């Protein structure tokens, strides 16, 4: 147990040093005060991206909750939940599911224009990741990918509004082959 503590302390020191060295070359990173964050959002999702999937009866609500930390102005890690159910065009049932995932977030604005003195109030964030998907209708688990783009607008030092266009992708989520659950979620992020 003692070795684990020393290893954890060494890892934290290394991470802090790496983050500081990356930030010291970035002009506005000195004023960067966004670390931990919590976000919640709601929107719509459909089961598929084929033309026959785009019908009203195939639309269902989407709900997301995330928490994470910006390690640098351009890179963050977060964990989250997406749910509750989706419809398919093959039946009228609600396919209840839980999707727990982890992702890396890459602020495209920061990675491209990180040396600018003035910080943009609008950001584009690319977020790839993977997680545990459990379809209660099938009563079986699955490992799925999640990928998307977040557009966010800063409304204060601690709040951002965002729209997240993303998709859960996996094999045999609900129809026996490759499946995609795209969603569009509008929400708010709180920094603390």
mmCIF file of C-alpha atoms in Angstrom:
data_model
loop_
_atom_site.group_PDB
_atom_site.id
_atom_site.type_symbol
_atom_site.label_atom_id
_atom_site.label_comp_id
_atom_site.label_asym_id
_atom_site.label_seq_id
_atom_site.Cartn_x
_atom_site.Cartn_y
_atom_site.Cartn_z
ATOM 1 C CA UNK A 1 0.000 0.000 0.000
ATOM 2 C CA UNK A 2 2.921 2.323 0.739
ATOM 3 C CA UNK A 3 4.309 1.836 -2.773
ATOM 4 C CA UNK A 4 0.950 2.689 -4.263
ATOM 5 C CA UNK A 5 0.851 5.975 -2.296
ATOM 6 C CA UNK A 6 4.347 6.925 -3.475
ATOM 7 C CA UNK A 7 3.455 6.031 -7.040
ATOM 8 C CA UNK A 8 0.282 8.130 -6.841
ATOM 9 C CA UNK A 9 2.186 11.124 -5.416
ATOM 10 C CA UNK A 10 4.855 10.833 -8.115
ATOM 11 C CA UNK A 11 2.170 10.641 -10.802
ATOM 12 C CA UNK A 12 0.439 13.787 -9.455
ATOM 13 C CA UNK A 13 3.719 15.699 -9.355
ATOM 14 C CA UNK A 14 4.543 14.615 -12.910
ATOM 15 C CA UNK A 15 1.060 15.577 -14.139
ATOM 16 C CA UNK A 16 1.244 18.967 -12.414
ATOM 17 C CA UNK A 17 4.693 19.628 -13.856
ATOM 18 C CA UNK A 18 3.572 18.608 -17.360
ATOM 19 C CA UNK A 19 0.457 20.786 -17.152
ATOM 20 C CA UNK A 20 2.470 23.782 -15.885
ATOM 21 C CA UNK A 21 5.100 23.407 -18.614
ATOM 22 C CA UNK A 22 2.408 23.285 -21.299
ATOM 23 C CA UNK A 23 0.655 26.326 -19.809
ATOM 24 C CA UNK A 24 3.820 28.404 -19.418
ATOM 25 C CA UNK A 25 4.132 28.712 -23.202
ATOM 26 C CA UNK A 26 0.508 29.757 -23.625
ATOM 27 C CA UNK A 27 0.029 33.511 -23.147
ATOM 28 C CA UNK A 28 -3.514 33.512 -21.790
ATOM 29 C CA UNK A 29 -3.217 30.274 -19.824
ATOM 30 C CA UNK A 30 -2.020 32.269 -16.831
ATOM 31 C CA UNK A 31 -5.596 33.536 -16.505
ATOM 32 C CA UNK A 32 -7.114 30.119 -17.207
ATOM 33 C CA UNK A 33 -9.295 29.297 -14.226
ATOM 34 C CA UNK A 34 -11.384 26.399 -15.498
ATOM 35 C CA UNK A 35 -10.575 23.144 -13.777
ATOM 36 C CA UNK A 36 -13.314 20.845 -12.549
ATOM 37 C CA UNK A 37 -16.704 20.988 -14.223
ATOM 38 C CA UNK A 38 -20.178 19.480 -14.110
ATOM 39 C CA UNK A 39 -22.616 19.517 -17.016
ATOM 40 C CA UNK A 40 -26.174 18.425 -17.610
ATOM 41 C CA UNK A 41 -28.176 18.432 -20.811
ATOM 42 C CA UNK A 42 -31.294 17.222 -22.538
ATOM 43 C CA UNK A 43 -32.323 16.786 -26.132
ATOM 44 C CA UNK A 44 -33.354 14.290 -28.785
ATOM 45 C CA UNK A 45 -31.988 11.061 -30.224
ATOM 46 C CA UNK A 46 -32.907 8.637 -32.998
ATOM 47 C CA UNK A 47 -31.938 5.032 -33.646
ATOM 48 C CA UNK A 48 -29.937 5.207 -36.851
ATOM 49 C CA UNK A 49 -28.764 7.513 -39.602
ATOM 50 C CA UNK A 50 -30.445 5.925 -42.641
ATOM 51 C CA UNK A 51 -33.181 7.857 -44.423
ATOM 52 C CA UNK A 52 -35.903 5.534 -43.070
ATOM 53 C CA UNK A 53 -34.794 6.334 -39.499
ATOM 54 C CA UNK A 54 -35.778 10.000 -39.800
ATOM 55 C CA UNK A 55 -39.437 9.650 -38.876
ATOM 56 C CA UNK A 56 -41.321 11.205 -35.960
ATOM 57 C CA UNK A 57 -42.048 7.912 -34.182
ATOM 58 C CA UNK A 58 -38.306 7.160 -34.044
ATOM 59 C CA UNK A 59 -37.452 10.296 -32.035
ATOM 60 C CA UNK A 60 -36.933 9.916 -28.293
ATOM 61 C CA UNK A 61 -35.521 12.050 -25.458
ATOM 62 C CA UNK A 62 -31.820 12.047 -24.574
ATOM 63 C CA UNK A 63 -30.369 12.996 -21.204
ATOM 64 C CA UNK A 64 -26.675 13.452 -20.307
ATOM 65 C CA UNK A 65 -24.742 14.134 -17.118
ATOM 66 C CA UNK A 66 -20.944 14.642 -17.101
ATOM 67 C CA UNK A 67 -18.213 15.580 -14.684
ATOM 68 C CA UNK A 68 -14.542 16.046 -15.388
ATOM 69 C CA UNK A 69 -11.456 18.222 -15.275
ATOM 70 C CA UNK A 70 -9.590 20.399 -17.752
ATOM 71 C CA UNK A 71 -5.938 19.368 -17.449
ATOM 72 C CA UNK A 72 -4.798 22.143 -19.788
ATOM 73 C CA UNK A 73 -6.794 24.760 -21.720
ATOM 74 C CA UNK A 74 -6.854 22.325 -24.656
ATOM 75 C CA UNK A 75 -7.294 18.887 -23.056
ATOM 76 C CA UNK A 76 -9.750 17.477 -20.507
ATOM 77 C CA UNK A 77 -11.027 14.139 -19.262
ATOM 78 C CA UNK A 78 -14.576 13.426 -18.160
ATOM 79 C CA UNK A 79 -16.949 10.613 -17.244
ATOM 80 C CA UNK A 80 -20.632 10.631 -17.957
ATOM 81 C CA UNK A 81 -24.014 9.016 -18.299
ATOM 82 C CA UNK A 82 -26.412 9.024 -21.247
ATOM 83 C CA UNK A 83 -29.930 7.565 -21.267
ATOM 84 C CA UNK A 84 -32.923 6.719 -20.789
ATOM 85 C CA UNK A 85 -34.507 5.047 -23.795
ATOM 86 C CA UNK A 86 -34.774 5.075 -27.576
ATOM 87 C CA UNK A 87 -37.344 3.946 -30.141
ATOM 88 C CA UNK A 88 -36.702 1.796 -33.198
ATOM 89 C CA UNK A 89 -38.646 1.581 -36.444
ATOM 90 C CA UNK A 90 -39.050 -2.199 -35.979
ATOM 91 C CA UNK A 91 -41.400 -1.997 -32.961
ATOM 92 C CA UNK A 92 -43.313 0.419 -30.754
ATOM 93 C CA UNK A 93 -41.457 -0.429 -27.532
ATOM 94 C CA UNK A 94 -39.249 1.853 -25.501
ATOM 95 C CA UNK A 95 -35.744 0.389 -25.480
ATOM 96 C CA UNK A 96 -34.489 1.468 -22.059
ATOM 97 C CA UNK A 97 -30.722 1.640 -21.691
ATOM 98 C CA UNK A 98 -27.894 3.031 -19.571
ATOM 99 C CA UNK A 99 -24.622 4.196 -21.080
ATOM 100 C CA UNK A 100 -21.701 5.042 -18.768
ATOM 101 C CA UNK A 101 -18.607 6.340 -20.539
ATOM 102 C CA UNK A 102 -15.257 8.053 -20.276
ATOM 103 C CA UNK A 103 -13.906 10.500 -22.838
ATOM 104 C CA UNK A 104 -11.041 12.797 -23.708
ATOM 105 C CA UNK A 105 -12.025 16.347 -24.676
ATOM 106 C CA UNK A 106 -9.960 18.375 -27.127
ATOM 107 C CA UNK A 107 -10.689 22.108 -27.360
ATOM 108 C CA UNK A 108 -10.013 22.713 -31.066
ATOM 109 C CA UNK A 109 -9.856 26.513 -30.613
ATOM 110 C CA UNK A 110 -7.138 26.192 -27.956
ATOM 111 C CA UNK A 111 -5.129 23.594 -29.836
ATOM 112 C CA UNK A 112 -5.078 25.737 -32.999
ATOM 113 C CA UNK A 113 -5.006 29.292 -31.584
ATOM 114 C CA UNK A 114 -3.654 28.765 -28.049
ATOM 115 C CA UNK A 115 -1.064 31.552 -28.304
ATOM 116 C CA UNK A 116 -3.588 34.357 -28.767
ATOM 117 C CA UNK A 117 -3.758 36.940 -25.991
ATOM 118 C CA UNK A 118 -7.561 37.189 -25.969
ATOM 119 C CA UNK A 119 -9.547 34.069 -25.200
ATOM 120 C CA UNK A 120 -12.526 33.157 -27.353
ATOM 121 C CA UNK A 121 -15.920 32.969 -25.649
ATOM 122 C CA UNK A 122 -16.969 30.331 -28.193
ATOM 123 C CA UNK A 123 -15.314 26.899 -28.310
ATOM 124 C CA UNK A 124 -15.496 23.763 -30.403
ATOM 125 C CA UNK A 125 -14.644 20.601 -28.483
ATOM 126 C CA UNK A 126 -14.086 17.171 -30.061
ATOM 127 C CA UNK A 127 -14.801 14.280 -27.668
ATOM 128 C CA UNK A 128 -14.009 10.625 -28.484
ATOM 129 C CA UNK A 129 -14.472 7.894 -25.895
ATOM 130 C CA UNK A 130 -15.968 4.534 -25.004
ATOM 131 C CA UNK A 131 -18.154 3.026 -22.340
ATOM 132 C CA UNK A 132 -20.466 0.402 -20.922
ATOM 133 C CA UNK A 133 -23.844 0.168 -22.679
ATOM 134 C CA UNK A 134 -26.616 -1.915 -21.150
ATOM 135 C CA UNK A 135 -29.780 -2.441 -23.189
ATOM 136 C CA UNK A 136 -32.528 -3.428 -20.725
ATOM 137 C CA UNK A 137 -34.713 -4.589 -23.632
ATOM 138 C CA UNK A 138 -32.028 -7.133 -24.679
ATOM 139 C CA UNK A 139 -30.891 -7.697 -21.073
ATOM 140 C CA UNK A 140 -27.241 -7.737 -22.030
ATOM 141 C CA UNK A 141 -24.212 -5.435 -21.828
ATOM 142 C CA UNK A 142 -22.108 -4.069 -24.655
ATOM 143 C CA UNK A 143 -18.976 -1.949 -25.031
ATOM 144 C CA UNK A 144 -19.640 0.995 -27.342
ATOM 145 C CA UNK A 145 -17.818 4.037 -28.667
ATOM 146 C CA UNK A 146 -19.084 7.574 -28.238
ATOM 147 C CA UNK A 147 -17.900 10.417 -30.448
ATOM 148 C CA UNK A 148 -19.098 13.955 -30.972
ATOM 149 C CA UNK A 149 -18.641 17.708 -31.212
ATOM 150 C CA UNK A 150 -19.565 20.245 -28.564
ATOM 151 C CA UNK A 151 -20.157 23.906 -29.420
ATOM 152 C CA UNK A 152 -20.093 26.013 -26.265
ATOM 153 C CA UNK A 153 -20.524 29.682 -25.468
ATOM 154 C CA UNK A 154 -19.216 31.192 -22.241
ATOM 155 C CA UNK A 155 -21.891 33.236 -20.466
ATOM 156 C CA UNK A 156 -19.846 33.900 -17.299
ATOM 157 C CA UNK A 157 -16.600 32.736 -15.689
ATOM 158 C CA UNK A 158 -18.402 29.736 -14.215
ATOM 159 C CA UNK A 159 -21.146 28.954 -16.757
ATOM 160 C CA UNK A 160 -21.236 27.826 -20.378
ATOM 161 C CA UNK A 161 -24.139 26.918 -22.631
ATOM 162 C CA UNK A 162 -23.458 24.046 -25.014
ATOM 163 C CA UNK A 163 -24.928 22.007 -27.817
ATOM 164 C CA UNK A 164 -23.509 18.499 -28.175
ATOM 165 C CA UNK A 165 -23.982 16.504 -31.371
ATOM 166 C CA UNK A 166 -22.770 12.965 -30.704
ATOM 167 C CA UNK A 167 -23.432 9.308 -31.418
ATOM 168 C CA UNK A 168 -23.147 6.032 -29.547
ATOM 169 C CA UNK A 169 -21.716 3.444 -31.941
ATOM 170 C CA UNK A 170 -21.494 -0.291 -31.414
ATOM 171 C CA UNK A 171 -22.182 -3.751 -32.715
ATOM 172 C CA UNK A 172 -25.628 -5.231 -32.035
ATOM 173 C CA UNK A 173 -26.990 -2.499 -29.805
ATOM 174 C CA UNK A 174 -30.510 -3.301 -30.996
ATOM 175 C CA UNK A 175 -30.682 -4.793 -34.500
ATOM 176 C CA UNK A 176 -27.990 -7.455 -34.812
ATOM 177 C CA UNK A 177 -25.340 -5.520 -36.738
ATOM 178 C CA UNK A 178 -23.561 -2.165 -36.534
ATOM 179 C CA UNK A 179 -25.803 0.354 -34.807
ATOM 180 C CA UNK A 180 -25.628 4.108 -34.250
ATOM 181 C CA UNK A 181 -27.647 6.198 -31.793
ATOM 182 C CA UNK A 182 -27.114 9.859 -32.792
ATOM 183 C CA UNK A 183 -28.275 12.592 -30.443
ATOM 184 C CA UNK A 184 -28.390 16.357 -30.146
ATOM 185 C CA UNK A 185 -28.307 17.716 -26.584
ATOM 186 C CA UNK A 186 -28.562 21.289 -25.294
ATOM 187 C CA UNK A 187 -27.212 21.940 -21.804
ATOM 188 C CA UNK A 188 -25.214 23.951 -19.324
ATOM 189 C CA UNK A 189 -21.743 23.463 -17.819
ATOM 190 C CA UNK A 190 -20.765 24.726 -14.358
ATOM 191 C CA UNK A 191 -17.073 25.213 -13.507
ATOM 192 C CA UNK A 192 -15.879 24.956 -9.904
#
